[in-house]
Structures are given as structure tokens and as C-alpha cells.
């Protein structure tokens, strides 16, 4: 327990400090502070017996004996967590893509592994061992379809030689043992660095990368556990975390989308003044490709129009209805302006609802001609555009942008919004729009979605 481990056995992007010297042990490089601790513990009979007790706890990387690390490179001999290689640091995981790259780890496997880690930490705590740690101290590997883990070390840990008594904490404070356990498990479960989790404690949204990828419905149970200070004693916290992780893993589904949702989102001033032929054209292309694709027989398609109409008008279309909007020659409608932020806010909420249901979303942004005296984009408009750009980058939805009549360049105001990441590729002409919708549908149907089963009321 005294050596500090930060690097995986199998060489990766970071330099390997684990050296496999055969099937019986590893040589692990020790830091100066670890060497000092090992020397002190070697003369302590309590620590010698504690080492023997730790040997009965699985999933720990332990020194074979408490002795001075070998010169000249200060390596300590450790009992490996299992035969063979393939181990890597959990610090290398930072989202769904990184899980897939490390042996195809699923979120369910990660959360079940974290539940087992809670059990190991509980056993250590019962021996008086706890301390500050980060994800680099957790080794993982996917072997024969099973995700294995090993707790390599607890940095700055505390080992109590004799029973201790602790002062009673105020009700508004958090037990330091609970805090370090919450940060370790939370950063592991949600695939992020601990400083990010500390920042999320005070952030208004409290969302981080993996949560944004999975959706709030899948991770809602974890918000209170890991983002907020806990008034639970460490033993009770580990118990609740273990249960929440197991239940969440059991009720999380990974499946291909059964529903495709096209959003025809008109951007600009009031849409009752100009004609918008792109509405019906994009809808026809969507229905055509849904019928042509083999997967379309098993996937439902739906279209929703979001229109600037005094405020925001949302219209759902079913049964192959085709939207058609022509100019209304009324002078009183000229010059109206509907705030862009209101429409994009509605769109974001629609996309979140689709994600919670496991549906795949495609957005066709249609830009109207903009009057010369139209207001500039506000700070709130840019905020929503940036939020959409992040969602699109994570693959939550696909997008394309075209002009209202499909013959002009989309409005220049949106071309540089969030580096163009919110609105997708520009499409010119009906053929280009049709091809981009076809490509997007094919990509969406190949992307599996994470969905929380609705039967688990305590998690949704």
C-alpha cells in the first residue's frame, strides 16, 4: 500500500513505471515519500500484521514485504493483481469513445465495477485505511469479456495503528473521509478528472461529459451522490453509492434507435411573410429515404416544425403529412421579429426529450431572408448556439442548414455561430439537401442510444 502508482503496466501514451518481472511479481517504481513510509512501516509490528490482513482483500496491489526499496532505481516488489497484462489506468477514460477504445467497455460494466470498488473501499475503511486518491490509482482491464479492476494505491492515505475517536462534525460540514471517497468514486464513475468534479459541486448545471453523453435521465441518481456535499458517514455513503451503481447499471439499456425525429427549424423573423418551400422539400426527402432504407421498416419517422410565429409555433406531423407554408400578403405581419433564443431553447428541450427516450434526432435549419433592420444576435442567442454546438459534437443529433428557397446561401449570421458547429453542413439545392438527409439518417441508425428503463421509478 505504500508505493504510489500512476502509470499502467501496458505501455500507453504515458511512460510505463510498472515492470513485469515474470508471472509472480511486478517491480513498481516508488516515489520518495513512499520510500520513507515503507521504511517507517517496516519497524512497526502493527503495520506488518496489517499488511497480512490486506492480503485477504481482493483487488489490491500490495508489496510482498515491507522492506527498503531496491537500489539504485528504488523499485518495490509487488504481487500483481492477476496473470497477464493489458492493465491501464482509469485516468485514461474520459467519455463514451474512450470506453469503446479500451476493449469495448460498456457503461453498465463500468458502473458495476465501481460498485465492486465501493465494497473494497468499505473493507479498507473497516481497517482504518482511507485517504485522498484519484482515478490514476485504479487499474482496469477487459479480459475474456469481463472488466477487472485493481486499486493500486491511496495517495496521502491514513493508516490508523490503534482505534481512534473523532470529534463530532457540524451538521453543515462533510466528513473528510466521505469527501475523499465521494470524489474518488464519482470521478471514476463519471470518467473525469477530480478537479472537474470539485468544480461541479458549485456549478449551477452540475453536468459533465459522460452525463451529457448519456442524458440526465440516466445519471440523475448520481447528481446528489457525487456533485453535492454529503452529510452521510463514510460507511453509509459507500453503501448507498454501491446500491445506486448496481441499480443504475441494471436499468440502463444500449440499443439502436427505434424512432427518427426530423426537426424543421426555421430561423429568422416571422415566417408568415416569406414563402418557405424548403419545409415541404426537406420533409419529402426525409419520408423518401425512410421508405428506401431497409431499417426504415422497423423505425418510426416523425417530423416537427419549429416556426417563428409571433413567439414559437411547434407543429408535430404524423402519417406522412407534408408541411407547406406560403407567403401571407398582409402588411401587418411585416417587420415582426421573433427572438432566436426562444426558438433554440425550445429545440434544445425537444432534443433532450428525444435523447431520454432513445430517439435519434436530425435538425434541418432553414434560414429566412433577414431584414436589414433586424436585431443582432444577443448574448442569450449565442449561448444557445454554443449549447447546440456541444450537443452536436457529442453526436446527440445531426444537422444541416439551407436557405428558405434552397437556391440561395444560408443567412450569413449563422455561418460563424459557434464555429458553425451548431448548424451542420450547408446544403444548396434539393439534390444536396436530399443527399445530406440520407447520409445523416444512415449515420443515426448506426449509432446506439443509452436509455433508462422507465420501470425504475427511483432513478427517473
Coordinates of C-alpha atoms in Angstrom, one line a residue:
X1 CA 0.0 0.0 0.0
X2 CA 2.9 2.3 0.5
X3 CA 4.1 2.8 -3.1
X4 CA 2.3 5.3 -5.3
X5 CA 1.1 4.1 -8.7
X6 CA 0.2 6.4 -11.5
X7 CA 1.0 4.6 -14.7
X8 CA -0.3 1.4 -16.3
X9 CA 1.5 -1.9 -16.8
X10 CA 0.9 -2.0 -20.5
X11 CA 2.7 0.9 -22.2
X12 CA 0.3 3.6 -23.4
X13 CA 0.7 7.3 -24.1
X14 CA 2.3 7.8 -20.6
X15 CA 5.6 6.3 -19.6
X16 CA 5.4 2.8 -18.0
X17 CA 6.6 2.6 -14.4
X18 CA 5.3 -0.9 -13.9
X19 CA 7.9 -3.6 -14.9
X20 CA 6.7 -7.1 -15.2
X21 CA 9.5 -9.4 -14.0
X22 CA 7.7 -12.7 -14.5
X23 CA 4.4 -14.3 -13.6
X24 CA 4.9 -14.0 -9.9
X25 CA 5.5 -10.3 -9.2
X26 CA 6.0 -6.7 -10.6
X27 CA 8.6 -4.2 -9.9
X28 CA 6.9 -0.8 -9.2
X29 CA 8.8 2.4 -9.1
X30 CA 8.4 4.2 -5.7
X31 CA 8.4 7.9 -5.1
X32 CA 10.4 9.5 -2.3
X33 CA 7.5 9.8 0.1
X34 CA 6.5 6.2 -0.4
X35 CA 10.1 5.0 0.3
X36 CA 10.0 6.9 3.6
X37 CA 6.7 5.3 4.6
X38 CA 7.8 1.8 3.7
X39 CA 10.9 2.3 5.9
X40 CA 8.8 3.5 8.8
X41 CA 6.3 0.7 8.5
X42 CA 8.9 -2.0 8.3
X43 CA 9.7 -1.4 12.1
X44 CA 6.0 -1.2 13.1
X45 CA 4.6 -4.6 14.2
X46 CA 1.1 -3.3 13.8
X47 CA 1.7 -2.4 10.2
X48 CA 3.4 -5.7 9.5
X49 CA 0.2 -7.5 10.7
X50 CA -2.0 -5.1 8.8
X51 CA -0.2 -6.0 5.6
X52 CA -1.1 -9.6 6.2
X53 CA -4.8 -8.6 6.7
X54 CA -4.8 -6.6 3.5
X55 CA -3.7 -9.7 1.6
X56 CA -7.1 -11.2 2.2
X57 CA -8.8 -8.3 0.5
X58 CA -9.1 -8.8 -3.3
X59 CA -8.4 -6.2 -6.0
X60 CA -5.4 -4.7 -4.2
X61 CA -1.8 -4.3 -5.5
X62 CA 0.3 -4.9 -2.4
X63 CA 4.0 -5.1 -1.6
X64 CA 5.2 -8.7 -1.0
X65 CA 7.0 -7.4 2.1
X66 CA 7.8 -4.2 3.9
X67 CA 11.5 -3.7 3.1
X68 CA 13.7 -0.9 1.8
X69 CA 13.1 -0.5 -2.0
X70 CA 15.8 -1.8 -4.1
X71 CA 18.6 0.4 -5.3
X72 CA 19.5 2.2 -7.5
X73 CA 16.2 2.8 -9.1
X74 CA 14.0 2.4 -6.0
X75 CA 11.7 -0.3 -7.2
X76 CA 9.5 -2.2 -4.8
X77 CA 8.4 -5.8 -5.5
X78 CA 4.6 -6.2 -5.7
X79 CA 2.2 -9.0 -6.1
X80 CA 0.3 -8.5 -9.4
X81 CA -3.5 -8.3 -9.4
X82 CA -3.7 -11.1 -11.9
X83 CA -1.8 -13.0 -14.5
X84 CA -1.1 -11.4 -17.9
X85 CA -1.0 -7.8 -19.0
X86 CA -3.5 -5.4 -20.5
X87 CA -3.9 -3.2 -17.5
X88 CA -4.4 0.5 -17.9
X89 CA -5.1 3.5 -15.7
X90 CA -8.7 4.6 -15.2
X91 CA -7.5 8.1 -15.7
X92 CA -7.4 7.3 -19.5
X93 CA -11.2 7.2 -19.6
X94 CA -12.9 10.5 -20.4
X95 CA -16.1 9.5 -22.2
X96 CA -18.1 7.0 -24.2
X97 CA -15.5 7.0 -27.0
X98 CA -12.6 6.2 -24.7
X99 CA -14.7 3.4 -23.1
X100 CA -15.1 1.9 -26.5
X101 CA -11.4 2.2 -27.4
X102 CA -10.4 0.2 -24.2
X103 CA -11.7 -3.2 -25.2
X104 CA -15.3 -2.1 -25.8
X105 CA -16.2 -1.3 -22.1
X106 CA -19.8 -0.5 -21.7
X107 CA -21.3 2.0 -19.2
X108 CA -23.0 -0.9 -17.4
X109 CA -19.7 -2.7 -16.9
X110 CA -18.0 0.5 -15.6
X111 CA -20.8 1.1 -13.1
X112 CA -20.8 -2.5 -11.9
X113 CA -17.1 -2.3 -11.5
X114 CA -17.5 0.9 -9.5
X115 CA -20.0 -0.9 -7.2
X116 CA -17.4 -3.6 -6.5
X117 CA -14.8 -0.8 -5.8
X118 CA -17.2 0.5 -3.1
X119 CA -17.0 -2.9 -1.5
X120 CA -13.2 -2.9 -1.5
X121 CA -13.1 0.7 -0.1
X122 CA -15.5 -0.4 2.6
X123 CA -13.2 -3.2 3.7
X124 CA -10.2 -0.8 3.8
X125 CA -12.2 1.6 5.8
X126 CA -13.1 -1.1 8.4
X127 CA -9.3 -1.5 8.9
X128 CA -8.8 2.3 9.4
X129 CA -7.4 2.9 6.0
X130 CA -8.7 5.8 3.9
X131 CA -7.2 8.8 2.1
X132 CA -7.1 11.1 -0.9
X133 CA -6.9 9.3 -4.2
X134 CA -7.6 9.9 -7.9
X135 CA -8.5 7.7 -10.8
X136 CA -4.9 7.1 -11.7
X137 CA -4.7 4.8 -8.7
X138 CA -7.3 2.4 -10.3
X139 CA -6.1 -0.1 -12.8
X140 CA -8.5 -1.7 -15.3
X141 CA -8.5 -4.3 -18.0
X142 CA -11.2 -6.0 -20.1
X143 CA -10.4 -9.7 -20.2
X144 CA -12.5 -12.6 -21.6
X145 CA -15.4 -10.2 -21.7
X146 CA -15.1 -9.3 -18.0
X147 CA -14.0 -5.9 -16.7
X148 CA -11.4 -6.3 -13.9
X149 CA -10.1 -3.7 -11.6
X150 CA -7.3 -3.2 -9.1
X151 CA -6.8 -0.4 -6.5
X152 CA -3.1 0.3 -6.8
X153 CA -2.7 2.8 -4.0
X154 CA -4.3 5.5 -1.9
X155 CA -2.2 8.6 -2.2
X156 CA -1.8 10.6 1.1
X157 CA -3.7 7.8 2.8
X158 CA -4.1 7.5 6.5
X159 CA -3.4 4.2 8.4
X160 CA -4.5 4.1 12.0
X161 CA -2.4 1.7 14.2
X162 CA -4.9 1.9 17.0
X163 CA -8.6 2.7 17.4
X164 CA -9.3 6.4 17.0
X165 CA -12.0 8.7 18.3
X166 CA -13.2 11.6 16.1
X167 CA -14.8 14.9 17.0
X168 CA -18.4 15.3 16.1
X169 CA -18.8 17.3 12.9
X170 CA -21.2 20.2 12.5
X171 CA -24.3 19.3 10.5
X172 CA -23.4 21.6 7.7
X173 CA -19.9 20.1 7.1
X174 CA -18.8 16.9 5.4
X175 CA -16.8 14.1 6.9
X176 CA -13.4 14.3 5.3
X177 CA -13.5 10.5 4.8
X178 CA -16.8 10.8 3.0
X179 CA -15.5 13.6 0.8
X180 CA -12.4 11.7 -0.5
X181 CA -14.5 8.6 -1.1
X182 CA -17.1 10.7 -3.0
X183 CA -14.5 12.3 -5.2
X184 CA -12.7 9.1 -6.0
X185 CA -15.8 7.1 -6.9
X186 CA -17.5 10.0 -8.6
X187 CA -14.6 10.8 -10.8
X188 CA -14.3 7.1 -11.7
X189 CA -18.0 6.5 -12.4
X190 CA -18.4 9.7 -14.5
X191 CA -15.0 9.5 -16.3
X192 CA -13.5 12.8 -15.4
X193 CA -10.6 14.3 -13.5
X194 CA -11.3 15.1 -9.9
X195 CA -10.8 18.9 -10.2
X196 CA -13.7 18.9 -12.6
X197 CA -15.9 17.1 -10.1
X198 CA -14.9 19.6 -7.4
X199 CA -15.9 22.4 -9.8
X200 CA -19.2 20.7 -10.4
X201 CA -20.0 20.9 -6.7
X202 CA -20.6 24.6 -7.0
X203 CA -21.6 24.8 -10.7
X204 CA -25.2 25.6 -11.4
X205 CA -25.7 22.9 -14.1
X206 CA -23.5 20.2 -12.4
X207 CA -23.2 18.4 -15.7
X208 CA -20.1 16.8 -17.0
X209 CA -19.0 15.0 -20.2
X210 CA -20.3 11.5 -19.6
X211 CA -23.6 12.8 -18.1
X212 CA -24.1 15.0 -21.1
X213 CA -23.5 12.0 -23.4
X214 CA -25.9 9.7 -21.6
X215 CA -28.5 12.2 -20.7
X216 CA -29.8 13.4 -17.4
X217 CA -32.4 10.7 -17.0
X218 CA -29.6 8.0 -17.0
X219 CA -27.4 9.8 -14.4
X220 CA -30.0 11.7 -12.3
X221 CA -29.4 9.4 -9.3
X222 CA -25.7 10.3 -9.3
X223 CA -26.2 14.1 -9.2
X224 CA -26.8 14.2 -5.5
X225 CA -24.3 11.5 -4.7
X226 CA -21.2 13.0 -6.4
X227 CA -22.0 16.6 -7.1
X228 CA -23.2 17.7 -3.7
X229 CA -21.6 17.5 -0.3
X230 CA -22.9 14.6 1.8
X231 CA -23.9 14.5 5.4
X232 CA -23.6 10.7 5.5
X233 CA -20.9 8.9 7.4
X234 CA -18.4 7.2 5.0
X235 CA -19.7 3.7 5.6
X236 CA -23.3 4.7 4.8
X237 CA -22.2 6.7 1.8
X238 CA -20.4 3.7 0.3
X239 CA -23.4 1.6 0.9
X240 CA -25.7 4.0 -0.9
X241 CA -23.3 4.5 -3.8
X242 CA -22.9 0.8 -4.3
X243 CA -26.7 0.3 -4.4
X244 CA -27.2 3.2 -6.8
X245 CA -24.5 2.0 -9.1
X246 CA -25.8 -1.6 -9.3
X247 CA -29.4 -0.4 -9.9
X248 CA -28.4 2.1 -12.5
X249 CA -26.3 -0.5 -14.4
X250 CA -29.2 -2.9 -14.3
X251 CA -31.7 -0.4 -15.8
X252 CA -29.5 1.2 -18.4
X253 CA -30.2 -0.1 -22.0
X254 CA -28.0 0.3 -25.0
X255 CA -29.9 -0.1 -28.2
X256 CA -30.3 1.2 -31.8
X257 CA -32.9 3.9 -32.2
X258 CA -36.4 2.9 -32.9
X259 CA -37.5 6.4 -33.8
X260 CA -36.1 9.0 -36.1
X261 CA -37.2 12.6 -35.5
X262 CA -36.7 15.4 -38.1
X263 CA -36.9 18.9 -36.8
X264 CA -37.6 21.6 -39.4
X265 CA -36.4 24.6 -37.6
X266 CA -37.0 28.0 -39.3
X267 CA -34.5 30.7 -38.2
X268 CA -35.3 34.4 -38.8
X269 CA -38.2 36.8 -38.4
X270 CA -41.9 35.9 -38.5
X271 CA -42.2 33.1 -41.1
X272 CA -45.7 34.1 -42.2
X273 CA -44.3 36.8 -44.5
X274 CA -42.0 34.9 -46.9
X275 CA -42.6 31.6 -48.6
X276 CA -40.6 28.6 -47.3
X277 CA -40.5 25.9 -49.9
X278 CA -37.6 24.2 -48.1
X279 CA -40.1 23.0 -45.5
X280 CA -42.0 20.7 -47.8
X281 CA -38.9 19.7 -49.8
X282 CA -36.9 18.6 -46.8
X283 CA -40.0 16.7 -45.4
X284 CA -40.4 14.8 -48.7
X285 CA -36.7 13.9 -48.7
X286 CA -37.0 12.6 -45.2
X287 CA -40.0 10.4 -45.9
X288 CA -38.5 9.1 -49.1
X289 CA -35.3 7.9 -47.5
X290 CA -37.1 6.4 -44.6
X291 CA -39.0 4.2 -47.1
X292 CA -36.0 3.4 -49.1
X293 CA -33.8 2.3 -46.2
X294 CA -34.1 -1.4 -45.1
X295 CA -34.1 -0.3 -41.4
X296 CA -36.9 2.1 -42.2
X297 CA -39.4 -0.7 -41.9
X298 CA -38.7 -1.1 -38.2
X299 CA -38.0 2.6 -37.4
X300 CA -40.8 5.2 -37.0
X301 CA -40.3 8.6 -38.5
X302 CA -41.7 11.8 -37.2
X303 CA -41.4 15.5 -38.3
X304 CA -41.8 18.5 -36.0
X305 CA -41.8 22.1 -37.3
X306 CA -40.5 24.9 -35.1
X307 CA -41.6 28.1 -36.6
X308 CA -41.1 31.8 -35.5
X309 CA -44.8 32.7 -35.4
X310 CA -45.4 35.6 -33.0
X311 CA -43.4 33.6 -30.5
X312 CA -42.5 30.0 -31.3
X313 CA -45.0 27.7 -33.0
X314 CA -44.4 23.9 -32.6
X315 CA -46.3 21.6 -35.0
X316 CA -46.0 17.8 -35.0
X317 CA -46.6 16.0 -38.2
X318 CA -47.7 12.3 -38.5
X319 CA -48.7 9.9 -41.2
X320 CA -46.6 11.3 -44.0
X321 CA -48.1 14.7 -43.8
X322 CA -46.1 17.3 -45.8
X323 CA -45.8 20.9 -44.4
X324 CA -46.4 23.7 -46.8
X325 CA -46.1 27.4 -45.9
X326 CA -46.8 30.2 -48.3
X327 CA -46.5 33.9 -48.0
X328 CA -49.4 35.7 -46.4
X329 CA -49.6 39.1 -48.1
X330 CA -50.7 41.1 -45.0
X331 CA -48.9 44.3 -44.2
X332 CA -49.4 44.0 -40.5
X333 CA -47.2 40.9 -40.4
X334 CA -44.2 42.7 -42.0
X335 CA -41.3 43.5 -39.7
X336 CA -42.1 41.3 -36.8
X337 CA -39.1 39.7 -35.1
X338 CA -39.2 36.5 -33.0
X339 CA -36.2 36.2 -30.6
X340 CA -33.9 33.4 -31.9
X341 CA -33.1 32.3 -28.3
X342 CA -36.7 31.3 -27.7
X343 CA -36.8 29.0 -30.7
X344 CA -33.4 27.4 -30.0
X345 CA -34.4 26.9 -26.3
X346 CA -37.5 25.0 -27.5
X347 CA -35.3 23.0 -29.8
X348 CA -32.8 22.1 -27.1
X349 CA -35.6 20.8 -24.9
X350 CA -37.1 18.7 -27.7
X351 CA -33.6 17.2 -28.3
X352 CA -33.3 16.4 -24.6
X353 CA -36.6 14.7 -24.6
X354 CA -35.7 12.6 -27.7
X355 CA -32.4 11.5 -26.0
X356 CA -34.2 10.4 -22.8
X357 CA -36.5 8.2 -25.0
X358 CA -33.6 6.8 -27.1
X359 CA -34.8 8.5 -30.3
X360 CA -32.4 9.8 -32.9
X361 CA -32.7 13.5 -33.9
X362 CA -32.0 15.3 -37.2
X363 CA -32.3 19.1 -37.4
X364 CA -32.8 20.9 -40.7
X365 CA -32.1 24.6 -40.0
X366 CA -33.9 26.8 -42.6
X367 CA -32.8 30.4 -42.7
X368 CA -35.3 33.1 -43.8
X369 CA -34.2 36.3 -45.5
X370 CA -33.3 38.8 -42.8
X371 CA -34.5 42.4 -43.0
X372 CA -31.7 45.0 -42.9
X373 CA -33.1 46.4 -39.6
X374 CA -33.3 43.1 -37.8
X375 CA -31.7 42.9 -34.3
X376 CA -28.2 41.4 -34.0
X377 CA -27.7 38.1 -32.1
X378 CA -27.9 38.6 -28.4
X379 CA -25.7 37.1 -25.8
X380 CA -28.5 34.6 -25.0
X381 CA -28.8 33.7 -28.7
X382 CA -25.1 32.9 -28.8
X383 CA -25.3 30.9 -25.5
X384 CA -28.0 28.6 -27.0
X385 CA -26.0 28.3 -30.3
X386 CA -22.9 27.2 -28.3
X387 CA -25.0 24.7 -26.3
X388 CA -26.3 23.2 -29.6
X389 CA -22.7 23.0 -30.9
X390 CA -21.7 21.0 -27.9
X391 CA -24.6 18.6 -28.2
X392 CA -23.9 18.1 -31.9
X393 CA -20.2 17.4 -31.3
X394 CA -21.2 14.7 -28.9
X395 CA -23.4 13.1 -31.5
X396 CA -26.7 13.8 -29.8
X397 CA -28.1 15.0 -33.1
X398 CA -27.2 15.5 -36.7
X399 CA -27.8 18.8 -38.5
X400 CA -27.8 20.6 -41.9
X401 CA -28.6 24.2 -42.9
X402 CA -30.2 25.5 -46.0
X403 CA -32.0 28.7 -47.2
X404 CA -35.7 29.0 -47.3
X405 CA -35.9 28.5 -51.1
X406 CA -33.0 26.1 -51.4
X407 CA -31.4 28.3 -54.1
X408 CA -29.5 30.8 -52.0
X409 CA -26.7 30.7 -49.4
X410 CA -28.0 30.3 -45.9
X411 CA -28.1 33.5 -43.9
X412 CA -24.6 34.8 -43.1
X413 CA -25.5 35.5 -39.5
X414 CA -25.3 31.8 -38.6
X415 CA -22.3 30.7 -40.6
X416 CA -19.8 31.5 -37.9
X417 CA -22.0 30.8 -34.9
X418 CA -20.0 28.6 -32.5
X419 CA -17.6 27.9 -35.4
X420 CA -20.6 26.6 -37.4
X421 CA -20.8 23.5 -35.1
X422 CA -24.4 24.1 -34.2
X423 CA -26.0 24.1 -37.6
X424 CA -24.1 21.4 -39.5
X425 CA -23.1 21.5 -43.2
X426 CA -24.6 24.0 -45.6
X427 CA -26.8 22.5 -48.3
X428 CA -27.6 24.1 -51.6
X429 CA -30.3 22.8 -53.9
X430 CA -32.8 20.0 -53.4
X431 CA -30.4 17.3 -54.5
X432 CA -27.8 18.4 -51.9
X433 CA -30.4 18.5 -49.2
X434 CA -31.7 15.1 -50.1
X435 CA -28.2 13.5 -50.1
X436 CA -27.3 15.1 -46.7
X437 CA -30.5 13.8 -45.1
X438 CA -29.8 10.4 -46.5
X439 CA -26.3 10.3 -45.1
X440 CA -27.5 11.7 -41.7
X441 CA -30.2 9.0 -41.4
X442 CA -27.8 6.2 -42.2
X443 CA -25.4 7.5 -39.5
X444 CA -28.1 8.0 -36.9
X445 CA -29.4 4.4 -37.4
X446 CA -25.9 3.0 -36.8
X447 CA -25.4 5.0 -33.5
X448 CA -26.8 3.2 -30.5
X449 CA -28.5 5.2 -27.7
X450 CA -28.4 4.9 -24.0
X451 CA -31.9 4.7 -22.4
X452 CA -33.0 4.3 -18.8
X453 CA -35.9 1.9 -18.4
X454 CA -38.9 3.7 -17.1
X455 CA -39.9 1.0 -14.7
X456 CA -37.3 2.1 -12.2
X457 CA -39.2 5.0 -10.6
X458 CA -36.4 5.8 -8.1
X459 CA -34.0 6.7 -10.8
X460 CA -36.1 8.9 -13.1

